[in-house]
C-alpha positions as protocol buffer text, in pm:
chain_id: "A"
residue {
  index: 1
  type: VAL
  ca { x: 20480 y: 30908 z: 11479 }
}
residue {
  index: 2
  type: GLN
  ca { x: 20305 y: 31206 z: 11199 }
}
residue {
  index: 3
  type: LEU
  ca { x: 20499 y: 31494 z: 11116 }
}
residue {
  index: 4
  type: GLN
  ca { x: 20235 y: 31802 z: 11039 }
}
residue {
  index: 5
  type: ALA
  ca { x: 20377 y: 32111 z: 10842 }
}
residue {
  index: 6
  type: SER
  ca { x: 20197 y: 32470 z: 10809 }
}
residue {
  index: 7
  type: GLY
  ca { x: 20315 y: 32846 z: 10689 }
}
residue {
  index: 8
  type: GLY
  ca { x: 20335 y: 32771 z: 10369 }
}
residue {
  index: 9
  type: GLY
  ca { x: 20125 y: 33041 z: 10100 }
}
residue {
  index: 10
  type: LEU
  ca { x: 20166 y: 33336 z: 9873 }
}
residue {
  index: 11
  type: VAL
  ca { x: 20384 y: 33544 z: 9870 }
}
residue {
  index: 12
  type: GLN
  ca { x: 20580 y: 33798 z: 9629 }
}
residue {
  index: 13
  type: ALA
  ca { x: 20931 y: 33829 z: 9521 }
}
residue {
  index: 14
  type: GLY
  ca { x: 21135 y: 33922 z: 9746 }
}
residue {
  index: 15
  type: GLY
  ca { x: 20883 y: 33861 z: 10088 }
}
residue {
  index: 16
  type: SER
  ca { x: 20923 y: 33608 z: 10347 }
}
residue {
  index: 17
  type: LEU
  ca { x: 20730 y: 33308 z: 10515 }
}
residue {
  index: 18
  type: ARG
  ca { x: 20794 y: 33060 z: 10784 }
}
residue {
  index: 19
  type: LEU
  ca { x: 20733 y: 32728 z: 10797 }
}
residue {
  index: 20
  type: SER
  ca { x: 20664 y: 32540 z: 11066 }
}
residue {
  index: 21
  type: CYS
  ca { x: 20683 y: 32159 z: 11135 }
}
residue {
  index: 22
  type: LYS
  ca { x: 20585 y: 31937 z: 11442 }
}
residue {
  index: 23
  type: VAL
  ca { x: 20595 y: 31619 z: 11536 }
}
residue {
  index: 24
  type: PHE
  ca { x: 20326 y: 31398 z: 11691 }
}
residue {
  index: 25
  type: GLY
  ca { x: 20373 y: 31044 z: 11886 }
}
residue {
  index: 26
  type: LYS
  ca { x: 20512 y: 30876 z: 12169 }
}
residue {
  index: 27
  type: ILE
  ca { x: 20902 y: 30991 z: 12029 }
}
residue {
  index: 28
  type: ASN
  ca { x: 21184 y: 30883 z: 12274 }
}
residue {
  index: 29
  type: ARG
  ca { x: 21417 y: 31138 z: 12048 }
}
residue {
  index: 30
  type: ALA
  ca { x: 21455 y: 31312 z: 11720 }
}
residue {
  index: 31
  type: TYR
  ca { x: 21756 y: 31272 z: 11579 }
}
residue {
  index: 32
  type: ASN
  ca { x: 21822 y: 31463 z: 11231 }
}
residue {
  index: 33
  type: MET
  ca { x: 21501 y: 31675 z: 11098 }
}
residue {
  index: 34
  type: SER
  ca { x: 21524 y: 31874 z: 10743 }
}
residue {
  index: 35
  type: TRP
  ca { x: 21349 y: 32062 z: 10491 }
}
residue {
  index: 36
  type: HIS
  ca { x: 21316 y: 31921 z: 10147 }
}
residue {
  index: 37
  type: ARG
  ca { x: 21127 y: 32047 z: 9837 }
}
residue {
  index: 38
  type: GLN
  ca { x: 20964 y: 31943 z: 9538 }
}
residue {
  index: 39
  type: ALA
  ca { x: 20865 y: 32162 z: 9245 }
}
residue {
  index: 40
  type: PRO
  ca { x: 20632 y: 32079 z: 8928 }
}
residue {
  index: 41
  type: GLY
  ca { x: 20835 y: 31836 z: 8708 }
}
residue {
  index: 42
  type: LYS
  ca { x: 21108 y: 31813 z: 8964 }
}
residue {
  index: 43
  type: GLU
  ca { x: 21319 y: 31599 z: 9185 }
}
residue {
  index: 44
  type: ARG
  ca { x: 21249 y: 31625 z: 9540 }
}
residue {
  index: 45
  type: GLU
  ca { x: 21564 y: 31813 z: 9708 }
}
residue {
  index: 46
  type: LEU
  ca { x: 21680 y: 31928 z: 10048 }
}
residue {
  index: 47
  type: VAL
  ca { x: 21669 y: 32237 z: 10152 }
}
residue {
  index: 48
  type: ALA
  ca { x: 21808 y: 32232 z: 10527 }
}
residue {
  index: 49
  type: VAL
  ca { x: 21873 y: 31984 z: 10769 }
}
residue {
  index: 50
  type: ILE
  ca { x: 21937 y: 32051 z: 11108 }
}
residue {
  index: 51
  type: THR
  ca { x: 22153 y: 31773 z: 11368 }
}
residue {
  index: 52
  type: ARG
  ca { x: 22016 y: 31715 z: 11730 }
}
residue {
  index: 53
  type: GLY
  ca { x: 22259 y: 31956 z: 11878 }
}
residue {
  index: 54
  type: GLY
  ca { x: 22203 y: 32205 z: 11614 }
}
residue {
  index: 55
  type: THR
  ca { x: 22464 y: 32187 z: 11338 }
}
residue {
  index: 56
  type: THR
  ca { x: 22274 y: 32263 z: 11012 }
}
residue {
  index: 57
  type: ASN
  ca { x: 22371 y: 32250 z: 10629 }
}
residue {
  index: 58
  type: TYR
  ca { x: 22192 y: 32418 z: 10367 }
}
residue {
  index: 59
  type: GLY
  ca { x: 22124 y: 32374 z: 9990 }
}
residue {
  index: 60
  type: ASP
  ca { x: 22325 y: 32569 z: 9812 }
}
residue {
  index: 61
  type: SER
  ca { x: 22029 y: 32748 z: 9654 }
}
residue {
  index: 62
  type: VAL
  ca { x: 21918 y: 32879 z: 9932 }
}
residue {
  index: 63
  type: LYS
  ca { x: 22249 y: 32927 z: 10165 }
}
residue {
  index: 64
  type: GLY
  ca { x: 22228 y: 33292 z: 10328 }
}
residue {
  index: 65
  type: ARG
  ca { x: 21877 y: 33312 z: 10249 }
}
residue {
  index: 66
  type: PHE
  ca { x: 21662 y: 33060 z: 10461 }
}
residue {
  index: 67
  type: THR
  ca { x: 21758 y: 32981 z: 10847 }
}
residue {
  index: 68
  type: ILE
  ca { x: 21635 y: 32641 z: 10967 }
}
residue {
  index: 69
  type: SER
  ca { x: 21576 y: 32591 z: 11372 }
}
residue {
  index: 70
  type: ARG
  ca { x: 21450 y: 32332 z: 11622 }
}
residue {
  index: 71
  type: ASP
  ca { x: 21320 y: 32277 z: 11987 }
}
residue {
  index: 72
  type: ASN
  ca { x: 21381 y: 31910 z: 12123 }
}
residue {
  index: 73
  type: ALA
  ca { x: 21156 y: 31969 z: 12398 }
}
residue {
  index: 74
  type: LEU
  ca { x: 20875 y: 32088 z: 12187 }
}
residue {
  index: 75
  type: ASN
  ca { x: 20968 y: 31830 z: 11897 }
}
residue {
  index: 76
  type: THR
  ca { x: 20933 y: 32130 z: 11623 }
}
residue {
  index: 77
  type: VAL
  ca { x: 21114 y: 32222 z: 11331 }
}
residue {
  index: 78
  type: ASP
  ca { x: 21090 y: 32546 z: 11091 }
}
residue {
  index: 79
  type: LEU
  ca { x: 21205 y: 32714 z: 10842 }
}
residue {
  index: 80
  type: GLN
  ca { x: 21285 y: 33094 z: 10779 }
}
residue {
  index: 81
  type: MET
  ca { x: 21266 y: 33171 z: 10439 }
}
residue {
  index: 82
  type: ASN
  ca { x: 21390 y: 33533 z: 10356 }
}
residue {
  index: 83
  type: ASN
  ca { x: 21471 y: 33699 z: 10012 }
}
residue {
  index: 84
  type: LEU
  ca { x: 21249 y: 33451 z: 9830 }
}
residue {
  index: 85
  type: LYS
  ca { x: 21243 y: 33430 z: 9435 }
}
residue {
  index: 86
  type: PRO
  ca { x: 21020 y: 33262 z: 9176 }
}
residue {
  index: 87
  type: GLU
  ca { x: 21232 y: 32919 z: 9178 }
}
residue {
  index: 88
  type: ASP
  ca { x: 21152 y: 32824 z: 9557 }
}
residue {
  index: 89
  type: THR
  ca { x: 20814 y: 32766 z: 9453 }
}
residue {
  index: 90
  type: ALA
  ca { x: 20778 y: 32430 z: 9525 }
}
residue {
  index: 91
  type: ASP
  ca { x: 20545 y: 32183 z: 9828 }
}
residue {
  index: 92
  type: TYR
  ca { x: 20802 y: 32167 z: 10111 }
}
residue {
  index: 93
  type: PHE
  ca { x: 20815 y: 31911 z: 10358 }
}
residue {
  index: 94
  type: CYS
  ca { x: 20955 y: 31795 z: 10694 }
}
residue {
  index: 95
  type: ASN
  ca { x: 21137 y: 31491 z: 10719 }
}
residue {
  index: 96
  type: GLY
  ca { x: 21354 y: 31354 z: 11037 }
}
residue {
  index: 97
  type: ASP
  ca { x: 21467 y: 31016 z: 11221 }
}
residue {
  index: 98
  type: PHE
  ca { x: 21294 y: 30935 z: 11570 }
}
residue {
  index: 99
  type: ASP
  ca { x: 21295 y: 30638 z: 11806 }
}
residue {
  index: 100
  type: GLU
  ca { x: 20966 y: 30578 z: 11935 }
}
residue {
  index: 101
  type: TYR
  ca { x: 20889 y: 30502 z: 12232 }
}
residue {
  index: 102
  type: GLY
  ca { x: 20901 y: 30035 z: 12275 }
}
residue {
  index: 103
  type: LEU
  ca { x: 21051 y: 30010 z: 11913 }
}
residue {
  index: 104
  type: GLY
  ca { x: 21414 y: 30030 z: 12018 }
}
residue {
  index: 105
  type: PHE
  ca { x: 21520 y: 30129 z: 11652 }
}
residue {
  index: 106
  type: THR
  ca { x: 21525 y: 30431 z: 11426 }
}
residue {
  index: 107
  type: SER
  ca { x: 21283 y: 30531 z: 11181 }
}
residue {
  index: 108
  type: ASN
  ca { x: 21221 y: 30787 z: 10934 }
}
residue {
  index: 109
  type: TYR
  ca { x: 20891 y: 31011 z: 10874 }
}
residue {
  index: 110
  type: TRP
  ca { x: 20797 y: 31207 z: 10630 }
}
residue {
  index: 111
  type: GLY
  ca { x: 20544 y: 31512 z: 10674 }
}
residue {
  index: 112
  type: HIS
  ca { x: 20277 y: 31600 z: 10361 }
}
residue {
  index: 113
  type: GLY
  ca { x: 20376 y: 31925 z: 10173 }
}
residue {
  index: 114
  type: THR
  ca { x: 20279 y: 32249 z: 10258 }
}
residue {
  index: 115
  type: LEU
  ca { x: 20288 y: 32462 z: 9906 }
}
residue {
  index: 116
  type: VAL
  ca { x: 20484 y: 32785 z: 9899 }
}
residue {
  index: 117
  type: THR
  ca { x: 20428 y: 32975 z: 9592 }
}
residue {
  index: 118
  type: VAL
  ca { x: 20635 y: 33285 z: 9480 }
}
residue {
  index: 119
  type: SER
  ca { x: 20506 y: 33547 z: 9232 }
}
residue {
  index: 120
  type: SER
  ca { x: 20759 y: 33732 z: 9028 }
}
């Protein structure tokens, strides 16, 4: 299973970006999927998580500005980021729990980071 993230870039404060993460592999079912971020010199933190049924939860710093969504048929998870602030600058990573065909257990996978830079 591989998670491929895209959509990062440079944006001015107040602007918007949309990150997308596509899951590749022989997946029977995807469970919780999430976005995390890590700024230079800081620990990785949870940005947003979405269950298979669509229940969402957000980190306090992004509530009201970011929206996580998913498409279970396409195995994608997106993160719409509005009103971006310089403190949102970080590498953003997608993550998910998956049942793979033939394995009989759930595994957790991380995608590579996509860099978001917000200028003031």
